[in-house]
């Protein structure tokens, strides 16, 4: 009677694929979390900038000063937008590097599993793959 602890020939390839998917899922959830935090922070900054701009515009007593006051009030929002874009590019670049670091694991696991399938199928499987029947 075979022991329960014996490994099947497919187990190393399957474990490699599970490890790859686990790492991919972890990296994806980390990226989504970072992206959400970045968006929330940016939205909070925009709200604060909007309140400040509104206060400045409401404080203008001369209507001819409104365009210059609006331009001055918009400056912090533009700076926050530029900072947001820089952080977004940095975050996406980091996520791409992380994915590129882990993608070499998948071809090894796939090649191992394909090799096992090919060796266990024999001649009948190659006939089935080519579409012929006996």
PDB file of C-alpha atoms in Angstrom:
ATOM      1  CA  UNK A   1       0.000   0.000   0.000  1.00  0.00           C
ATOM      2  CA  UNK A   2       1.546   3.351  -1.007  1.00  0.00           C
ATOM      3  CA  UNK A   3       2.172   5.843   1.752  1.00  0.00           C
ATOM      4  CA  UNK A   4       0.242   9.094   1.886  1.00  0.00           C
ATOM      5  CA  UNK A   5       3.470  11.103   1.954  1.00  0.00           C
ATOM      6  CA  UNK A   6       4.646   9.881  -1.466  1.00  0.00           C
ATOM      7  CA  UNK A   7       4.832  12.602  -4.097  1.00  0.00           C
ATOM      8  CA  UNK A   8       3.198  12.311  -7.476  1.00  0.00           C
ATOM      9  CA  UNK A   9       5.298  13.093 -10.536  1.00  0.00           C
ATOM     10  CA  UNK A  10       3.172  16.188 -11.169  1.00  0.00           C
ATOM     11  CA  UNK A  11       3.572  17.654  -7.689  1.00  0.00           C
ATOM     12  CA  UNK A  12       6.782  19.692  -8.237  1.00  0.00           C
ATOM     13  CA  UNK A  13       5.361  21.360 -11.343  1.00  0.00           C
ATOM     14  CA  UNK A  14       2.043  21.975  -9.637  1.00  0.00           C
ATOM     15  CA  UNK A  15       3.780  23.416  -6.581  1.00  0.00           C
ATOM     16  CA  UNK A  16       5.804  25.745  -8.811  1.00  0.00           C
ATOM     17  CA  UNK A  17       2.629  26.946 -10.526  1.00  0.00           C
ATOM     18  CA  UNK A  18       0.852  27.436  -7.195  1.00  0.00           C
ATOM     19  CA  UNK A  19       3.854  29.367  -5.862  1.00  0.00           C
ATOM     20  CA  UNK A  20       3.851  31.548  -8.967  1.00  0.00           C
ATOM     21  CA  UNK A  21       0.119  32.262  -8.703  1.00  0.00           C
ATOM     22  CA  UNK A  22       0.437  32.982  -4.979  1.00  0.00           C
ATOM     23  CA  UNK A  23       3.232  35.477  -5.599  1.00  0.00           C
ATOM     24  CA  UNK A  24       1.361  37.039  -8.521  1.00  0.00           C
ATOM     25  CA  UNK A  25      -1.765  37.440  -6.388  1.00  0.00           C
ATOM     26  CA  UNK A  26       0.242  38.965  -3.537  1.00  0.00           C
ATOM     27  CA  UNK A  27       1.941  41.443  -5.850  1.00  0.00           C
ATOM     28  CA  UNK A  28      -1.330  42.366  -7.524  1.00  0.00           C
ATOM     29  CA  UNK A  29      -3.089  42.988  -4.218  1.00  0.00           C
ATOM     30  CA  UNK A  30      -0.130  45.068  -2.989  1.00  0.00           C
ATOM     31  CA  UNK A  31      -0.253  47.143  -6.177  1.00  0.00           C
ATOM     32  CA  UNK A  32      -4.008  47.666  -5.878  1.00  0.00           C
ATOM     33  CA  UNK A  33      -3.599  48.691  -2.228  1.00  0.00           C
ATOM     34  CA  UNK A  34      -0.838  51.194  -3.086  1.00  0.00           C
ATOM     35  CA  UNK A  35      -2.881  52.565  -5.982  1.00  0.00           C
ATOM     36  CA  UNK A  36      -5.934  53.008  -3.740  1.00  0.00           C
ATOM     37  CA  UNK A  37      -3.881  54.780  -1.073  1.00  0.00           C
ATOM     38  CA  UNK A  38      -2.353  57.067  -3.692  1.00  0.00           C
ATOM     39  CA  UNK A  39      -5.783  57.921  -5.128  1.00  0.00           C
ATOM     40  CA  UNK A  40      -7.263  58.586  -1.686  1.00  0.00           C
ATOM     41  CA  UNK A  41      -4.374  60.862  -0.749  1.00  0.00           C
ATOM     42  CA  UNK A  42      -4.660  62.744  -4.043  1.00  0.00           C
ATOM     43  CA  UNK A  43      -8.435  63.151  -3.661  1.00  0.00           C
ATOM     44  CA  UNK A  44      -7.951  64.491  -0.133  1.00  0.00           C
ATOM     45  CA  UNK A  45      -5.377  67.003  -1.391  1.00  0.00           C
ATOM     46  CA  UNK A  46      -7.695  68.115  -4.193  1.00  0.00           C
ATOM     47  CA  UNK A  47     -10.545  68.673  -1.750  1.00  0.00           C
ATOM     48  CA  UNK A  48      -8.313  70.752   0.505  1.00  0.00           C
ATOM     49  CA  UNK A  49      -7.057  72.732  -2.494  1.00  0.00           C
ATOM     50  CA  UNK A  50     -10.648  73.307  -3.651  1.00  0.00           C
ATOM     51  CA  UNK A  51     -11.682  74.620  -0.237  1.00  0.00           C
ATOM     52  CA  UNK A  52      -8.647  76.920  -0.136  1.00  0.00           C
ATOM     53  CA  UNK A  53      -9.324  78.184  -3.668  1.00  0.00           C
ATOM     54  CA  UNK A  54     -12.972  78.805  -2.867  1.00  0.00           C
ATOM     55  CA  UNK A  55     -12.017  80.729   0.260  1.00  0.00           C
ATOM     56  CA  UNK A  56      -9.575  82.884  -1.711  1.00  0.00           C
ATOM     57  CA  UNK A  57     -12.114  83.587  -4.431  1.00  0.00           C
ATOM     58  CA  UNK A  58     -14.809  84.455  -1.910  1.00  0.00           C
ATOM     59  CA  UNK A  59     -12.411  86.843  -0.184  1.00  0.00           C
ATOM     60  CA  UNK A  60     -11.843  88.857  -3.370  1.00  0.00           C
ATOM     61  CA  UNK A  61     -13.577  92.193  -3.094  1.00  0.00           C
ATOM     62  CA  UNK A  62     -12.643  93.376  -6.585  1.00  0.00           C
ATOM     63  CA  UNK A  63     -14.114  91.304  -9.454  1.00  0.00           C
ATOM     64  CA  UNK A  64     -11.115  92.173 -11.632  1.00  0.00           C
ATOM     65  CA  UNK A  65      -8.860  90.316  -9.192  1.00  0.00           C
ATOM     66  CA  UNK A  66     -10.768  87.036  -9.628  1.00  0.00           C
ATOM     67  CA  UNK A  67      -8.725  85.708 -12.589  1.00  0.00           C
ATOM     68  CA  UNK A  68      -5.396  86.281 -10.849  1.00  0.00           C
ATOM     69  CA  UNK A  69      -6.760  84.883  -7.574  1.00  0.00           C
ATOM     70  CA  UNK A  70      -8.052  81.808  -9.417  1.00  0.00           C
ATOM     71  CA  UNK A  71      -4.669  81.292 -11.088  1.00  0.00           C
ATOM     72  CA  UNK A  72      -2.873  81.564  -7.742  1.00  0.00           C
ATOM     73  CA  UNK A  73      -5.374  79.221  -6.108  1.00  0.00           C
ATOM     74  CA  UNK A  74      -4.932  76.616  -8.862  1.00  0.00           C
ATOM     75  CA  UNK A  75      -1.152  76.433  -8.408  1.00  0.00           C
ATOM     76  CA  UNK A  76      -1.192  73.976  -5.436  1.00  0.00           C
ATOM     77  CA  UNK A  77      -3.583  71.674  -7.300  1.00  0.00           C
ATOM     78  CA  UNK A  78      -1.228  71.564 -10.297  1.00  0.00           C
ATOM     79  CA  UNK A  79       1.706  70.768  -8.018  1.00  0.00           C
ATOM     80  CA  UNK A  80      -0.275  67.991  -6.345  1.00  0.00           C
ATOM     81  CA  UNK A  81      -1.241  66.608  -9.759  1.00  0.00           C
ATOM     82  CA  UNK A  82       2.399  66.578 -10.881  1.00  0.00           C
ATOM     83  CA  UNK A  83       3.427  64.850  -7.646  1.00  0.00           C
ATOM     84  CA  UNK A  84       0.602  62.307  -8.078  1.00  0.00           C
ATOM     85  CA  UNK A  85       1.742  61.526 -11.622  1.00  0.00           C
ATOM     86  CA  UNK A  86       5.334  61.011 -10.472  1.00  0.00           C
ATOM     87  CA  UNK A  87       4.251  58.676  -7.678  1.00  0.00           C
ATOM     88  CA  UNK A  88       1.957  56.780 -10.045  1.00  0.00           C
ATOM     89  CA  UNK A  89       4.773  56.228 -12.552  1.00  0.00           C
ATOM     90  CA  UNK A  90       7.081  55.102  -9.731  1.00  0.00           C
ATOM     91  CA  UNK A  91       4.452  52.700  -8.402  1.00  0.00           C
ATOM     92  CA  UNK A  92       3.681  51.210 -11.834  1.00  0.00           C
ATOM     93  CA  UNK A  93       7.376  50.825 -12.620  1.00  0.00           C
ATOM     94  CA  UNK A  94       7.906  49.021  -9.317  1.00  0.00           C
ATOM     95  CA  UNK A  95       4.975  46.710 -10.014  1.00  0.00           C
ATOM     96  CA  UNK A  96       6.329  45.941 -13.479  1.00  0.00           C
ATOM     97  CA  UNK A  97       9.770  45.126 -12.045  1.00  0.00           C
ATOM     98  CA  UNK A  98       8.200  42.820  -9.445  1.00  0.00           C
ATOM     99  CA  UNK A  99       6.197  40.997 -12.115  1.00  0.00           C
ATOM    100  CA  UNK A 100       9.229  40.665 -14.375  1.00  0.00           C
ATOM    101  CA  UNK A 101      11.218  39.220 -11.485  1.00  0.00           C
ATOM    102  CA  UNK A 102       8.689  36.429 -10.938  1.00  0.00           C
ATOM    103  CA  UNK A 103       7.660  35.549 -14.488  1.00  0.00           C
ATOM    104  CA  UNK A 104      10.716  33.324 -15.115  1.00  0.00           C
ATOM    105  CA  UNK A 105       9.228  30.906 -12.579  1.00  0.00           C
ATOM    106  CA  UNK A 106       6.214  30.098 -14.758  1.00  0.00           C
ATOM    107  CA  UNK A 107       7.969  28.734 -17.882  1.00  0.00           C
ATOM    108  CA  UNK A 108      10.013  26.338 -15.745  1.00  0.00           C
ATOM    109  CA  UNK A 109       6.891  25.014 -14.051  1.00  0.00           C
ATOM    110  CA  UNK A 110       5.006  24.784 -17.338  1.00  0.00           C
ATOM    111  CA  UNK A 111       7.864  23.017 -19.115  1.00  0.00           C
ATOM    112  CA  UNK A 112       8.186  20.508 -16.272  1.00  0.00           C
ATOM    113  CA  UNK A 113       4.451  19.783 -16.295  1.00  0.00           C
ATOM    114  CA  UNK A 114       4.308  19.522 -20.102  1.00  0.00           C
ATOM    115  CA  UNK A 115       7.237  17.112 -20.047  1.00  0.00           C
ATOM    116  CA  UNK A 116       5.488  14.917 -17.496  1.00  0.00           C
ATOM    117  CA  UNK A 117       2.258  14.925 -19.491  1.00  0.00           C
ATOM    118  CA  UNK A 118       4.119  14.010 -22.664  1.00  0.00           C
ATOM    119  CA  UNK A 119       5.977  11.150 -20.979  1.00  0.00           C
ATOM    120  CA  UNK A 120       2.855   9.710 -19.319  1.00  0.00           C
ATOM    121  CA  UNK A 121       0.544  10.009 -22.337  1.00  0.00           C
ATOM    122  CA  UNK A 122       2.464   7.718 -24.633  1.00  0.00           C
ATOM    123  CA  UNK A 123       1.538   7.057 -28.263  1.00  0.00           C
ATOM    124  CA  UNK A 124      -2.239   7.116 -27.748  1.00  0.00           C
ATOM    125  CA  UNK A 125      -2.194  10.666 -26.506  1.00  0.00           C
ATOM    126  CA  UNK A 126      -0.143  11.905 -29.422  1.00  0.00           C
ATOM    127  CA  UNK A 127      -2.691  10.308 -31.775  1.00  0.00           C
ATOM    128  CA  UNK A 128      -5.500  12.005 -29.869  1.00  0.00           C
ATOM    129  CA  UNK A 129      -3.668  15.318 -30.032  1.00  0.00           C
ATOM    130  CA  UNK A 130      -3.249  14.987 -33.787  1.00  0.00           C
ATOM    131  CA  UNK A 131      -6.923  14.117 -34.222  1.00  0.00           C
ATOM    132  CA  UNK A 132      -6.596  10.476 -35.332  1.00  0.00           C
ATOM    133  CA  UNK A 133      -8.314   7.493 -33.752  1.00  0.00           C
ATOM    134  CA  UNK A 134      -7.611   3.756 -33.805  1.00  0.00           C
TER     135      UNK A 134
END
